[in-house]
Amino acid sequence: MQTLEISSERRARLLADSLLAINSRNQEILHGLTHEESQFLIDFDDDTPNDATTLERRCALALRHEQARLRIAVADDEGSADEEYRPRVETRF
């Protein structure tokens, strides 16, 4: 597995917040981003440059990550709500 280059403490925080995933290429990613994009976003947070183009890319990636995270949260909430209202069927054997 190709993991992101981050400290174990930061990885633990990201995992606790359910922000990390493994993609189909067996790479650790932030939800909604590629491995390279995830690493860029993590590196950006560690070393904030003043370059406008880099800042714009960081904002776009952060937005995509947040949108993906919210889609997952909404789908999870909707799935939980469906389970609450699903009729219970008793079966006896």
PDB file of C-alpha atoms in Angstrom:
ATOM      1  CA  MET A   1       0.000   0.000   0.000  1.00  0.00           C
ATOM      2  CA  GLN A   2       1.214   3.492  -0.844  1.00  0.00           C
ATOM      3  CA  THR A   3       0.680   5.659   2.213  1.00  0.00           C
ATOM      4  CA  LEU A   4       0.716   9.418   2.521  1.00  0.00           C
ATOM      5  CA  GLU A   5       3.831  10.973   4.003  1.00  0.00           C
ATOM      6  CA  ILE A   6       2.467  12.281   7.296  1.00  0.00           C
ATOM      7  CA  SER A   7       3.291  11.874  10.965  1.00  0.00           C
ATOM      8  CA  SER A   8       1.675   9.028  12.846  1.00  0.00           C
ATOM      9  CA  GLU A   9      -0.088  11.538  15.104  1.00  0.00           C
ATOM     10  CA  ARG A  10      -1.610  13.369  12.153  1.00  0.00           C
ATOM     11  CA  ARG A  11      -2.616  10.075  10.500  1.00  0.00           C
ATOM     12  CA  ALA A  12      -4.321   9.044  13.740  1.00  0.00           C
ATOM     13  CA  ARG A  13      -6.279  12.328  13.817  1.00  0.00           C
ATOM     14  CA  LEU A  14      -7.311  11.999  10.157  1.00  0.00           C
ATOM     15  CA  LEU A  15      -8.382   8.382  10.712  1.00  0.00           C
ATOM     16  CA  ALA A  16     -10.320   9.323  13.847  1.00  0.00           C
ATOM     17  CA  ASP A  17     -12.200  11.927  11.799  1.00  0.00           C
ATOM     18  CA  SER A  18     -12.776   9.394   8.950  1.00  0.00           C
ATOM     19  CA  LEU A  19     -10.967  11.617   6.443  1.00  0.00           C
ATOM     20  CA  LEU A  20      -8.648   8.978   4.976  1.00  0.00           C
ATOM     21  CA  ALA A  21      -9.533   6.211   2.555  1.00  0.00           C
ATOM     22  CA  ILE A  22      -7.823   3.593   0.391  1.00  0.00           C
ATOM     23  CA  ASN A  23      -8.481   3.906  -3.333  1.00  0.00           C
ATOM     24  CA  SER A  24      -8.682   1.153  -5.963  1.00  0.00           C
ATOM     25  CA  ARG A  25      -4.933   1.463  -6.573  1.00  0.00           C
ATOM     26  CA  ASN A  26      -4.244   0.621  -2.926  1.00  0.00           C
ATOM     27  CA  GLN A  27      -3.174   4.191  -2.167  1.00  0.00           C
ATOM     28  CA  GLU A  28      -4.008   6.138   0.966  1.00  0.00           C
ATOM     29  CA  ILE A  29      -5.950   9.289   0.051  1.00  0.00           C
ATOM     30  CA  LEU A  30      -8.095  12.050   1.439  1.00  0.00           C
ATOM     31  CA  HIS A  31     -11.700  11.467   0.351  1.00  0.00           C
ATOM     32  CA  GLY A  32     -12.389  12.837  -3.133  1.00  0.00           C
ATOM     33  CA  LEU A  33      -8.735  13.353  -4.099  1.00  0.00           C
ATOM     34  CA  THR A  34      -5.995  11.396  -5.829  1.00  0.00           C
ATOM     35  CA  HIS A  35      -2.928  10.287  -3.904  1.00  0.00           C
ATOM     36  CA  GLU A  36      -0.845  13.107  -5.408  1.00  0.00           C
ATOM     37  CA  GLU A  37      -3.535  15.694  -4.643  1.00  0.00           C
ATOM     38  CA  SER A  38      -3.865  14.397  -1.092  1.00  0.00           C
ATOM     39  CA  GLN A  39      -0.117  14.664  -0.535  1.00  0.00           C
ATOM     40  CA  PHE A  40      -0.114  18.184  -2.008  1.00  0.00           C
ATOM     41  CA  LEU A  41      -2.873  19.280   0.376  1.00  0.00           C
ATOM     42  CA  ILE A  42      -1.111  17.758   3.365  1.00  0.00           C
ATOM     43  CA  ASP A  43       2.228  19.292   2.378  1.00  0.00           C
ATOM     44  CA  PHE A  44       0.572  22.669   1.785  1.00  0.00           C
ATOM     45  CA  ASP A  45      -0.742  22.699   5.333  1.00  0.00           C
ATOM     46  CA  ASP A  46       2.779  22.026   6.619  1.00  0.00           C
ATOM     47  CA  ASP A  47       4.481  24.717   4.502  1.00  0.00           C
ATOM     48  CA  THR A  48       2.147  27.476   3.371  1.00  0.00           C
ATOM     49  CA  PRO A  49       3.522  29.276   0.294  1.00  0.00           C
ATOM     50  CA  ASN A  50       2.418  32.726  -0.820  1.00  0.00           C
ATOM     51  CA  ASP A  51       2.130  31.774  -4.506  1.00  0.00           C
ATOM     52  CA  ALA A  52      -1.369  32.648  -5.813  1.00  0.00           C
ATOM     53  CA  THR A  53      -1.525  29.655  -8.182  1.00  0.00           C
ATOM     54  CA  THR A  54      -0.578  27.235  -5.404  1.00  0.00           C
ATOM     55  CA  LEU A  55      -3.079  28.827  -3.042  1.00  0.00           C
ATOM     56  CA  GLU A  56      -5.817  28.545  -5.682  1.00  0.00           C
ATOM     57  CA  ARG A  57      -5.022  24.846  -6.197  1.00  0.00           C
ATOM     58  CA  ARG A  58      -5.061  24.279  -2.433  1.00  0.00           C
ATOM     59  CA  CYS A  59      -8.493  25.907  -2.143  1.00  0.00           C
ATOM     60  CA  ALA A  60      -9.909  23.869  -5.043  1.00  0.00           C
ATOM     61  CA  LEU A  61      -8.608  20.596  -3.587  1.00  0.00           C
ATOM     62  CA  ALA A  62      -9.845  21.441  -0.092  1.00  0.00           C
ATOM     63  CA  LEU A  63     -13.290  22.171  -1.560  1.00  0.00           C
ATOM     64  CA  ARG A  64     -13.364  18.864  -3.497  1.00  0.00           C
ATOM     65  CA  HIS A  65     -12.308  16.979  -0.367  1.00  0.00           C
ATOM     66  CA  GLU A  66     -14.991  18.656   1.741  1.00  0.00           C
ATOM     67  CA  GLN A  67     -17.696  18.013  -0.882  1.00  0.00           C
ATOM     68  CA  ALA A  68     -16.745  14.318  -1.013  1.00  0.00           C
ATOM     69  CA  ARG A  69     -16.761  14.107   2.772  1.00  0.00           C
ATOM     70  CA  LEU A  70     -20.213  15.687   2.936  1.00  0.00           C
ATOM     71  CA  ARG A  71     -21.581  13.327   0.235  1.00  0.00           C
ATOM     72  CA  ILE A  72     -20.391  10.386   2.314  1.00  0.00           C
ATOM     73  CA  ALA A  73     -21.939  11.827   5.478  1.00  0.00           C
ATOM     74  CA  VAL A  74     -25.279  12.480   3.758  1.00  0.00           C
ATOM     75  CA  ALA A  75     -25.350   8.979   2.254  1.00  0.00           C
ATOM     76  CA  ASP A  76     -24.587   7.516   5.670  1.00  0.00           C
ATOM     77  CA  ASP A  77     -27.356   9.573   7.298  1.00  0.00           C
ATOM     78  CA  GLU A  78     -29.853   8.592   4.600  1.00  0.00           C
ATOM     79  CA  GLY A  79     -28.902   4.930   4.979  1.00  0.00           C
ATOM     80  CA  SER A  80     -29.408   5.137   8.732  1.00  0.00           C
ATOM     81  CA  ALA A  81     -32.775   6.865   8.300  1.00  0.00           C
ATOM     82  CA  ASP A  82     -33.926   4.154   5.887  1.00  0.00           C
ATOM     83  CA  GLU A  83     -33.099   1.497   8.460  1.00  0.00           C
ATOM     84  CA  GLU A  84     -35.209   3.247  11.109  1.00  0.00           C
ATOM     85  CA  TYR A  85     -38.348   3.211   8.952  1.00  0.00           C
ATOM     86  CA  ARG A  86     -37.835  -0.162   7.306  1.00  0.00           C
ATOM     87  CA  PRO A  87     -40.603  -2.538   8.401  1.00  0.00           C
ATOM     88  CA  ARG A  88     -39.459  -5.339  10.651  1.00  0.00           C
ATOM     89  CA  VAL A  89     -40.381  -8.795   9.480  1.00  0.00           C
ATOM     90  CA  GLU A  90     -40.355 -11.586  11.985  1.00  0.00           C
ATOM     91  CA  THR A  91     -39.455 -14.995  10.751  1.00  0.00           C
ATOM     92  CA  ARG A  92     -39.906 -18.142  12.746  1.00  0.00           C
ATOM     93  CA  PHE A  93     -38.164 -21.315  11.910  1.00  0.00           C
TER      94      PHE A  93
END
